mmCIF file of C-alpha atoms and ligand atoms in Angstrom:
data_model
loop_
_atom_site.group_PDB
_atom_site.id
_atom_site.type_symbol
_atom_site.label_atom_id
_atom_site.label_comp_id
_atom_site.label_asym_id
_atom_site.label_seq_id
_atom_site.Cartn_x
_atom_site.Cartn_y
_atom_site.Cartn_z
ATOM 1 C CA MET N 126 41.288 21.121 -19.689
ATOM 2 C CA LYS N 127 38.442 18.224 -19.847
ATOM 3 C CA LEU N 128 34.520 19.181 -21.252
ATOM 4 C CA PHE N 129 32.494 17.537 -19.283
ATOM 5 C CA ALA N 130 29.119 17.250 -21.647
ATOM 6 C CA GLN N 131 25.344 17.307 -21.203
ATOM 7 C CA LYS N 132 25.888 13.504 -22.281
ATOM 8 C CA GLU N 133 28.262 12.034 -19.685
ATOM 9 C CA ALA N 134 25.945 14.607 -16.884
ATOM 10 C CA GLU N 135 23.323 11.855 -18.262
ATOM 11 C CA ALA N 136 25.198 9.037 -18.060
ATOM 12 C CA PHE N 137 26.362 10.409 -13.901
ATOM 13 C CA VAL N 138 22.885 11.012 -13.132
ATOM 14 C CA LYS N 139 21.861 7.384 -13.941
ATOM 15 C CA THR N 140 24.104 5.878 -11.553
ATOM 16 C CA GLY N 141 21.919 7.489 -8.869
ATOM 17 C CA ALA N 142 24.901 9.829 -7.158
ATOM 18 C CA VAL N 143 23.484 13.180 -5.285
ATOM 19 C CA GLU N 144 26.610 15.338 -6.237
ATOM 20 C CA PHE N 145 29.324 15.879 -8.661
ATOM 21 C CA ARG N 146 32.591 17.539 -7.542
ATOM 22 C CA TYR N 147 34.573 18.800 -10.191
ATOM 23 C CA ASN N 148 38.079 20.932 -10.034
ATOM 24 C CA ARG N 149 39.884 23.222 -12.109
ATOM 25 C CA ASP N 150 41.019 20.377 -14.505
ATOM 26 C CA ILE N 151 37.112 20.087 -15.896
ATOM 27 C CA ARG N 152 34.692 22.478 -17.131
ATOM 28 C CA LEU N 153 31.469 21.477 -17.347
ATOM 29 C CA THR N 154 28.648 22.506 -20.020
ATOM 30 C CA PRO N 155 25.238 24.269 -19.419
ATOM 31 C CA GLY N 156 23.864 21.292 -20.585
ATOM 32 C CA ALA N 157 25.647 19.047 -18.034
ATOM 33 C CA LYS N 158 24.507 22.089 -15.580
ATOM 34 C CA ASP N 159 20.998 21.617 -17.074
ATOM 35 C CA VAL N 160 21.066 18.023 -16.302
ATOM 36 C CA PHE N 161 22.306 17.891 -12.726
ATOM 37 C CA SER N 162 20.294 20.665 -11.776
ATOM 38 C CA GLU N 163 17.025 18.788 -13.256
ATOM 39 C CA ALA N 164 17.762 15.835 -11.835
ATOM 40 C CA GLY N 165 18.497 17.269 -8.378
ATOM 41 C CA VAL N 166 22.327 16.391 -8.207
ATOM 42 C CA LYS N 167 24.634 19.586 -5.593
ATOM 43 C CA VAL N 168 27.627 20.789 -8.166
ATOM 44 C CA VAL N 169 30.260 21.402 -6.713
ATOM 45 C CA PHE N 170 33.822 22.859 -7.494
ATOM 46 C CA ASP N 171 36.091 21.790 -5.370
ATOM 47 C CA ALA N 172 39.625 23.534 -6.133
ATOM 48 C CA GLU N 173 42.071 20.749 -4.403
ATOM 49 C CA SER N 174 39.580 17.960 -6.224
ATOM 50 C CA ALA N 175 42.404 15.748 -7.643
ATOM 51 C CA ALA N 176 40.105 13.908 -9.241
ATOM 52 C CA PRO N 177 39.343 13.480 -13.150
ATOM 53 C CA ALA N 178 36.287 13.361 -14.301
ATOM 54 C CA ALA N 179 36.543 9.532 -15.497
ATOM 55 C CA SER N 180 36.397 8.954 -11.497
ATOM 56 C CA ILE N 181 33.820 11.507 -10.216
ATOM 57 C CA PRO N 182 30.889 9.647 -10.218
ATOM 58 C CA CYS N 183 30.762 9.049 -6.425
ATOM 59 C CA SER N 184 32.970 11.433 -4.757
ATOM 60 C CA ASN N 185 30.953 12.147 -1.854
ATOM 61 C CA ALA N 186 31.888 9.430 0.405
ATOM 62 C CA THR N 187 28.122 8.758 1.808
ATOM 63 C CA ALA N 188 27.095 8.935 -2.042
ATOM 64 C CA SER N 189 29.672 6.317 -2.261
ATOM 65 C CA ASP N 190 28.576 3.806 -0.245
ATOM 66 C CA ASP N 191 24.205 4.425 -0.643
ATOM 67 C CA GLN N 192 25.489 3.736 -4.675
ATOM 68 C CA LYS N 193 27.349 0.577 -3.349
ATOM 69 C CA LEU N 194 24.160 -0.568 -0.899
ATOM 70 C CA PHE N 195 22.084 0.240 -3.485
ATOM 71 C CA ASN N 196 23.571 -1.897 -6.074
ATOM 72 C CA SER N 197 24.600 -4.877 -3.334
ATOM 73 C CA PRO N 198 23.407 -8.431 -4.228
ATOM 74 C CA GLU N 199 20.993 -7.706 -1.123
ATOM 75 C CA ALA N 200 19.665 -4.669 -2.626
ATOM 76 C CA GLU N 201 19.374 -6.215 -6.338
ATOM 77 C CA ARG N 202 17.355 -9.444 -4.830
ATOM 78 C CA ILE N 203 14.751 -7.045 -3.468
ATOM 79 C CA LYS N 204 14.199 -5.234 -6.290
ATOM 80 C CA LYS N 205 13.486 -7.878 -8.069
ATOM 81 C CA GLU N 206 11.384 -9.268 -5.273
ATOM 82 C CA ILE N 207 9.518 -5.738 -5.727
ATOM 83 C CA CYS N 208 8.481 -6.201 -9.763
ATOM 84 C CA ASP N 209 7.956 -9.538 -9.065
ATOM 85 C CA ILE N 210 4.978 -8.524 -6.404
ATOM 86 C CA GLY N 211 4.103 -5.148 -8.353
ATOM 87 C CA ARG N 212 3.412 -7.689 -11.488
ATOM 88 C CA ARG N 213 1.228 -9.988 -8.685
ATOM 89 C CA ILE N 214 -0.477 -6.800 -7.525
ATOM 90 C CA TRP N 215 -1.355 -5.934 -11.193
ATOM 91 C CA MET N 216 -2.943 -9.090 -12.431
ATOM 92 C CA ARG N 217 -5.196 -9.249 -9.424
ATOM 93 C CA GLU N 218 -6.338 -6.300 -10.328
ATOM 94 C CA TYR N 219 -4.997 -4.660 -6.560
ATOM 95 C CA CYS N 220 -4.326 -1.596 -8.296
ATOM 96 C CA ASP N 221 -5.681 0.938 -11.297
ATOM 97 C CA GLY N 222 -3.552 3.316 -13.075
ATOM 98 C CA ASN N 223 -0.223 4.459 -11.108
ATOM 99 C CA GLY N 224 -1.665 3.116 -8.108
ATOM 100 C CA GLY N 225 -0.430 1.661 -5.290
ATOM 101 C CA ASN N 226 3.319 1.329 -3.997
ATOM 102 C CA ILE N 227 5.707 -1.111 -1.943
ATOM 103 C CA SER N 228 8.718 -0.496 -0.359
ATOM 104 C CA ALA N 229 11.709 -2.571 1.710
ATOM 105 C CA ARG N 230 14.045 -2.246 4.806
ATOM 106 C CA LEU N 231 17.873 -2.364 3.530
ATOM 107 C CA GLY N 232 19.666 -0.835 6.212
ATOM 108 C CA PRO N 233 18.854 0.692 9.265
ATOM 109 C CA ASP N 234 18.081 4.291 7.658
ATOM 110 C CA ARG N 235 17.884 3.300 3.767
ATOM 111 C CA PHE N 236 14.570 1.043 1.952
ATOM 112 C CA ILE N 237 14.060 0.409 -1.734
ATOM 113 C CA VAL N 238 10.960 2.047 -2.691
ATOM 114 C CA THR N 239 8.826 2.007 -5.600
ATOM 115 C CA PRO N 240 9.296 5.250 -8.614
ATOM 116 C CA THR N 241 5.782 7.681 -8.724
ATOM 117 C CA GLY N 242 3.679 7.703 -11.756
ATOM 118 C CA VAL N 243 4.028 4.315 -12.892
ATOM 119 C CA SER N 244 2.326 1.043 -13.320
ATOM 120 C CA LYS N 245 2.736 -1.170 -11.028
ATOM 121 C CA GLY N 246 2.663 -4.664 -13.283
ATOM 122 C CA PHE N 247 5.277 -3.244 -15.215
ATOM 123 C CA ILE N 248 8.532 -1.848 -13.306
ATOM 124 C CA THR N 249 11.868 -2.948 -13.742
ATOM 125 C CA PRO N 250 14.633 -3.105 -11.068
ATOM 126 C CA ASP N 251 16.358 -0.166 -12.513
ATOM 127 C CA MET N 252 13.361 2.131 -11.874
ATOM 128 C CA LEU N 253 13.422 1.561 -8.313
ATOM 129 C CA CYS N 254 14.855 3.921 -6.025
ATOM 130 C CA MET N 255 16.247 4.026 -2.109
ATOM 131 C CA VAL N 256 15.525 6.582 0.393
ATOM 132 C CA ASP N 257 15.818 7.566 3.908
ATOM 133 C CA ILE N 258 12.937 7.612 6.762
ATOM 134 C CA LYS N 259 12.472 10.978 5.806
ATOM 135 C CA GLY N 260 11.561 9.771 2.073
ATOM 136 C CA THR N 261 14.952 12.129 1.088
ATOM 137 C CA GLN N 262 16.309 10.395 -2.149
ATOM 138 C CA VAL N 263 20.086 9.344 -2.292
ATOM 139 C CA ALA N 264 19.810 6.760 -4.963
ATOM 140 C CA GLY N 265 18.619 5.907 -8.162
ATOM 141 C CA SER N 266 17.226 8.230 -11.243
ATOM 142 C CA TRP N 267 13.122 7.926 -11.130
ATOM 143 C CA LYS N 268 11.423 10.156 -8.676
ATOM 144 C CA ARG N 269 10.159 7.883 -5.425
ATOM 145 C CA SER N 270 6.358 7.560 -4.734
ATOM 146 C CA SER N 271 4.906 10.393 -2.850
ATOM 147 C CA GLU N 272 3.723 7.931 -0.484
ATOM 148 C CA PHE N 273 6.550 6.692 1.118
ATOM 149 C CA THR N 274 6.097 8.485 3.971
ATOM 150 C CA THR N 275 3.025 6.863 4.760
ATOM 151 C CA HIS N 276 5.403 3.539 4.863
ATOM 152 C CA ALA N 277 7.557 5.506 6.636
ATOM 153 C CA ALA N 278 5.232 5.805 9.423
ATOM 154 C CA ILE N 279 4.781 2.070 10.034
ATOM 155 C CA TYR N 280 8.775 1.668 9.967
ATOM 156 C CA GLU N 281 9.427 4.233 12.376
ATOM 157 C CA THR N 282 6.849 2.654 14.817
ATOM 158 C CA THR N 283 7.287 -1.116 13.712
ATOM 159 C CA PRO N 284 10.769 -2.507 13.950
ATOM 160 C CA ASP N 285 9.171 -5.789 12.789
ATOM 161 C CA ALA N 286 7.893 -4.677 9.231
ATOM 162 C CA ALA N 287 10.605 -5.424 6.768
ATOM 163 C CA SER N 288 8.215 -4.220 4.148
ATOM 164 C CA VAL N 289 5.325 -2.258 3.547
ATOM 165 C CA CYS N 290 2.595 -2.956 0.603
ATOM 166 C CA HIS N 291 -0.247 -0.684 -0.320
ATOM 167 C CA ALA N 292 -2.852 -0.690 -3.262
ATOM 168 C CA HIS N 293 -6.499 -0.366 -3.977
ATOM 169 C CA PRO N 294 -8.357 -3.664 -3.784
ATOM 170 C CA VAL N 295 -11.645 -3.385 -5.089
ATOM 171 C CA HIS N 296 -13.648 -5.519 -2.302
ATOM 172 C CA ALA N 297 -11.215 -4.578 0.609
ATOM 173 C CA GLY N 298 -11.626 -0.877 -1.102
ATOM 174 C CA ALA N 299 -15.850 -1.643 -1.120
ATOM 175 C CA PHE N 300 -15.107 -1.713 3.123
ATOM 176 C CA ALA N 301 -12.501 1.526 2.728
ATOM 177 C CA ILE N 302 -15.320 3.843 1.098
ATOM 178 C CA LYS N 303 -17.502 3.201 3.303
ATOM 179 C CA GLU N 304 -14.699 2.864 6.587
ATOM 180 C CA LEU N 305 -16.360 0.111 7.974
ATOM 181 C CA GLN N 306 -14.311 -2.421 9.712
ATOM 182 C CA PRO N 307 -14.335 -6.080 9.094
ATOM 183 C CA PRO N 308 -15.383 -8.493 11.359
ATOM 184 C CA ALA N 309 -13.216 -10.426 13.254
ATOM 185 C CA ARG N 310 -14.020 -14.558 14.035
ATOM 186 C CA LEU N 311 -15.255 -15.661 10.343
ATOM 187 C CA ILE N 312 -11.968 -17.168 8.394
ATOM 188 C CA PRO N 313 -9.245 -18.902 10.269
ATOM 189 C CA GLU N 314 -6.660 -17.409 7.564
ATOM 190 C CA LEU N 315 -7.155 -14.012 8.298
ATOM 191 C CA GLU N 316 -7.614 -14.498 12.098
ATOM 192 C CA VAL N 317 -3.316 -16.600 12.071
ATOM 193 C CA PHE N 318 -1.835 -14.630 9.218
ATOM 194 C CA VAL N 319 -3.279 -11.382 9.451
ATOM 195 C CA GLY N 320 -5.421 -10.702 12.340
ATOM 196 C CA GLN N 321 -8.024 -7.841 12.986
ATOM 197 C CA VAL N 322 -7.815 -5.020 10.516
ATOM 198 C CA ALA N 323 -7.863 -1.682 11.445
ATOM 199 C CA VAL N 324 -9.726 1.596 9.401
ATOM 200 C CA ALA N 325 -7.751 4.650 9.557
ATOM 201 C CA GLY N 326 -10.211 7.665 8.864
ATOM 202 C CA TYR N 327 -9.768 9.662 5.271
ATOM 203 C CA GLN N 328 -6.184 11.694 5.148
ATOM 204 C CA THR N 329 -5.189 12.974 1.799
ATOM 205 C CA PRO N 330 -2.770 10.228 -0.029
ATOM 206 C CA GLY N 331 1.101 11.350 0.701
ATOM 207 C CA SER N 332 -0.279 14.388 3.295
ATOM 208 C CA PRO N 333 1.359 14.359 6.320
ATOM 209 C CA GLU N 334 -1.852 13.493 8.075
ATOM 210 C CA ILE N 335 -2.234 10.059 5.982
ATOM 211 C CA ALA N 336 1.201 8.969 7.571
ATOM 212 C CA GLU N 337 -0.270 10.109 11.244
ATOM 213 C CA SER N 338 -2.983 8.396 10.877
ATOM 214 C CA ILE N 339 -1.417 5.190 9.971
ATOM 215 C CA ARG N 340 1.232 5.573 12.936
ATOM 216 C CA PRO N 341 -0.603 4.462 15.922
ATOM 217 C CA LEU N 342 -2.647 1.535 14.529
ATOM 218 C CA ALA N 343 0.654 -0.006 12.570
ATOM 219 C CA PRO N 344 2.632 -1.805 16.003
ATOM 220 C CA HIS N 345 -0.971 -3.363 16.333
ATOM 221 C CA HIS N 346 -2.331 -4.064 12.828
ATOM 222 C CA GLN N 347 -0.540 -5.396 9.421
ATOM 223 C CA SER N 348 -3.243 -4.469 7.866
ATOM 224 C CA ILE N 349 -4.978 -1.142 7.629
ATOM 225 C CA ILE N 350 -7.677 -0.297 5.481
ATOM 226 C CA MET N 351 -7.700 3.279 4.529
ATOM 227 C CA GLY N 352 -10.801 5.421 4.614
ATOM 228 C CA CYS N 353 -11.858 6.095 0.984
ATOM 229 C CA HIS N 354 -8.264 4.912 -0.527
ATOM 230 C CA GLY N 355 -7.029 1.692 -0.153
ATOM 231 C CA VAL N 356 -5.044 -0.700 1.791
ATOM 232 C CA ILE N 357 -1.838 -0.678 3.860
ATOM 233 C CA CYS N 358 -0.089 -4.169 4.777
ATOM 234 C CA TRP N 359 3.297 -4.605 6.055
ATOM 235 C CA GLY N 360 5.211 -8.226 6.696
ATOM 236 C CA LYS N 361 8.550 -9.818 7.112
ATOM 237 C CA SER N 362 9.411 -10.022 4.108
ATOM 238 C CA VAL N 363 7.619 -7.864 0.405
ATOM 239 C CA GLU N 364 5.900 -11.432 -0.170
ATOM 240 C CA ASP N 365 4.845 -11.446 3.278
ATOM 241 C CA ALA N 366 3.840 -7.886 3.211
ATOM 242 C CA TYR N 367 1.800 -8.971 -0.090
ATOM 243 C CA PHE N 368 0.321 -11.964 1.059
ATOM 244 C CA LYS N 369 -1.524 -9.735 4.121
ATOM 245 C CA MET N 370 -2.939 -7.559 1.475
ATOM 246 C CA GLU N 371 -3.870 -11.015 -0.455
ATOM 247 C CA ILE N 372 -5.491 -12.262 2.379
ATOM 248 C CA THR N 373 -7.532 -9.187 3.401
ATOM 249 C CA ASP N 374 -8.703 -8.341 -0.281
ATOM 250 C CA ALA N 375 -10.289 -12.527 -0.068
ATOM 251 C CA TYR N 376 -11.725 -11.999 3.726
ATOM 252 C CA CYS N 377 -13.582 -8.612 2.207
ATOM 253 C CA ARG N 378 -15.182 -10.381 -0.905
ATOM 254 C CA THR N 379 -16.070 -13.603 1.049
ATOM 255 C CA ILE N 380 -18.010 -11.255 3.186
ATOM 256 C CA ILE N 381 -19.652 -9.030 0.236
ATOM 257 C CA LEU N 382 -20.551 -12.534 -1.178
ATOM 258 C CA ALA N 383 -22.157 -13.776 1.988
ATOM 259 C CA GLN N 384 -24.354 -10.897 3.089
ATOM 260 C CA SER N 385 -26.910 -11.990 0.730
ATOM 261 C CA LEU N 386 -26.762 -15.616 2.213
ATOM 262 C CA PRO N 387 -29.057 -16.120 5.335
ATOM 263 C CA GLY N 388 -27.835 -17.648 8.456
ATOM 264 C CA SER N 389 -24.803 -16.166 10.346
ATOM 265 C CA ALA N 390 -22.253 -18.644 11.385
ATOM 266 C CA SER N 391 -18.798 -17.930 12.683
ATOM 267 C CA ILE N 392 -15.980 -19.242 14.687
ATOM 268 C CA PRO N 393 -16.941 -20.487 17.706
ATOM 269 C CA CYS N 394 -15.356 -18.098 20.780
ATOM 270 C CA GLU N 395 -13.848 -21.438 22.242
ATOM 271 C CA LYS N 396 -11.928 -22.456 19.225
ATOM 272 C CA MET N 397 -10.654 -19.124 18.940
ATOM 273 C CA ASP N 398 -8.217 -19.817 21.488
ATOM 274 C CA ASP N 399 -6.801 -23.350 19.032
ATOM 275 C CA LEU N 400 -5.790 -20.274 16.855
ATOM 276 C CA LEU N 401 -4.427 -17.431 18.734
ATOM 277 C CA ASN N 402 -2.199 -20.342 20.064
ATOM 278 C CA ILE N 403 -1.177 -21.525 16.647
ATOM 279 C CA LYS N 404 -0.688 -18.228 15.720
ATOM 280 C CA LYS N 405 1.707 -17.187 19.129
ATOM 281 C CA SER N 406 3.852 -20.446 18.101
ATOM 282 C CA MET N 407 4.687 -18.865 14.587
ATOM 283 C CA GLY N 408 6.190 -15.893 16.346
ATOM 284 C CA LEU N 409 3.011 -13.585 14.354
ATOM 285 C CA PRO N 410 1.968 -10.553 16.400
ATOM 286 C CA ASP N 411 -1.317 -9.995 17.561
ATOM 287 C CA ASN N 412 -2.963 -7.657 19.983
ATOM 288 C CA ARG N 413 -5.509 -10.262 21.219
ATOM 289 C CA TYR N 414 -3.357 -12.359 23.219
ATOM 290 C CA GLU N 415 -4.029 -10.960 26.284
ATOM 291 C CA LEU N 416 -7.860 -11.688 25.269
ATOM 292 C CA LYS N 417 -10.293 -13.785 27.833
ATOM 293 C CA ASN N 418 -12.264 -15.626 25.033
ATOM 294 C CA ALA N 419 -15.523 -13.793 26.245
ATOM 295 C CA GLU N 420 -13.331 -10.778 25.230
ATOM 296 C CA LEU N 421 -13.014 -12.104 21.744
ATOM 297 C CA CYS N 422 -16.354 -13.041 21.370
ATOM 298 C CA GLU N 423 -17.962 -9.465 22.891
ATOM 299 C CA VAL N 424 -20.226 -8.742 19.421
ATOM 300 C CA ASP N 425 -21.597 -11.602 16.992
ATOM 301 C CA PRO N 426 -19.337 -10.718 13.876
ATOM 302 C CA TRP N 427 -22.705 -10.978 12.076
ATOM 303 C CA THR N 428 -24.992 -7.907 14.312
ATOM 304 C CA GLU N 429 -21.397 -6.172 14.062
ATOM 305 C CA MET N 430 -21.257 -5.901 10.381
ATOM 306 C CA CYS N 431 -25.190 -5.580 9.458
ATOM 307 C CA GLY N 432 -27.267 -4.654 12.531
ATOM 308 C CA SER N 433 -29.658 -6.657 14.568
ATOM 309 C CA ARG N 434 -31.637 -7.294 11.688
ATOM 310 C CA GLY N 435 -29.199 -9.838 9.781
ATOM 311 C CA CYS N 436 -27.139 -9.341 6.224
ATOM 312 C CA SER N 437 -29.693 -10.932 4.387
ATOM 313 C CA THR N 438 -32.071 -8.928 4.020
ATOM 314 C CA PRO N 439 -32.770 -7.734 0.857
ATOM 315 C CA VAL N 440 -31.331 -4.507 0.782
ATOM 316 C CA THR N 441 -33.475 -1.317 -1.531
ATOM 317 C CA PRO N 442 -30.882 0.277 -3.415
ATOM 318 C CA CYS N 443 -30.676 3.816 -3.097
ATOM 319 C CA ASN N 444 -31.333 6.081 -5.631
ATOM 320 C CA PRO N 445 -31.323 9.608 -4.541
ATOM 321 C CA MET N 446 -33.643 10.495 -8.690
ATOM 322 C CA ASN N 447 -36.123 8.007 -8.110
ATOM 323 C CA PRO N 448 -36.527 7.451 -3.824
ATOM 324 C CA PRO N 449 -38.110 4.970 -2.303
ATOM 325 C CA GLN N 450 -42.172 5.070 -2.423
ATOM 326 C CA SER N 451 -44.598 4.020 0.453
ATOM 327 C CA ASP N 452 -46.801 0.852 0.296
ATOM 328 C CA ALA N 453 -49.643 3.231 -0.168
ATOM 329 C CA ASP N 454 -47.999 4.798 -3.239
ATOM 330 C CA LEU N 455 -47.288 1.414 -4.474
ATOM 331 C CA GLU N 456 -50.465 0.341 -4.474
ATOM 332 C CA SER N 457 -51.806 3.741 -6.025
ATOM 333 C CA LEU N 458 -49.467 2.639 -8.805
ATOM 334 C CA VAL N 459 -50.558 -0.552 -9.409
ATOM 335 C CA GLN N 460 -53.787 0.159 -9.309
ATOM 336 C CA LYS N 461 -53.486 3.044 -12.223
ATOM 337 C CA LEU N 462 -51.743 0.745 -14.505
ATOM 338 C CA THR N 463 -54.139 -2.460 -14.095
ATOM 339 C CA ASP N 464 -56.941 0.329 -14.439
ATOM 340 C CA GLU N 465 -55.172 1.598 -17.710
ATOM 341 C CA ILE N 466 -54.363 -2.026 -19.016
ATOM 342 C CA MET N 467 -57.940 -2.584 -18.362
ATOM 343 C CA ALA N 468 -59.314 0.712 -20.222
ATOM 344 C CA ASN N 469 -56.950 -1.207 -23.431
ATOM 345 C CA LEU N 470 -58.658 -4.275 -23.091
ATOM 346 C CA ASN N 471 -62.218 -2.752 -23.098
ATOM 347 C CA LYS N 472 -61.321 -0.387 -26.621
HETATM 348 ZN ZN1 LIG W 704 -2.714 4.777 -3.284
#
């Protein structure tokens, strides 16, 4: 009889296997049982099993396959890429605290995903998890991100999506807290490499509702602003999904800066075809290929953004404690101050 103790159970859990089979030659200590229970590892007594403890780590065929896939050179390459992009997301201040998450397709129903509760700037390959499309974790000892279900909505509806990147960049976030769609036809970079940015209404992060709000938009939009939350992008690789995020936030930042300047230039209608043709030749998706020039330019981007008054009109700050005053109020205030100053001078 061999004792299988807590330490050995901890080592077993680290392999990422989801099932532990043992026979009458092995006795589990209570500490080992606790470790398995906490990690969600299924413990199965199999009297017929001839496997000694040392060869147990992946006695279940599926778990064994998963473990192999999870440690394959392709998985290791993706894990490194996700960590690299996590660092870049954090360095560019696209996520605060443990915000944001990244995933990548590894097999027909297998995805590598970042763990929950960790800064994306400091993840290491050993912290990543592997899940199926339902979000069930099949490998990795760290718990997967609760927002993977939103990524799954993209993978399910969009076969071209090889990776999904979600973050909270502040400039696109400003559009998110207004649930405002950035207007099109302002910068070629966005037109060619991202396309129209969509907006989904607010839903609770990690909920089935948020996944449902993204599902119909994903096949037509590679960058989606999530109301009062952040941005989710998909791409043909981890870096490509991240590029969509970078381009979206830079675009939103430029619009915010330009709002205070006079003028209202935009990419002319007749030049939009050139950009869409370049995009088509690169094999990039866009739901506007079928549209005619006039349809692409139905709305002027600045009118769409700011209304007929234009964006350069100074905006009065809104302070509920100190509501805007009428001209008459201001005049009487100025008069009162002038009278007080004159009275003081005459003293
Ligand atoms: Zn988020």
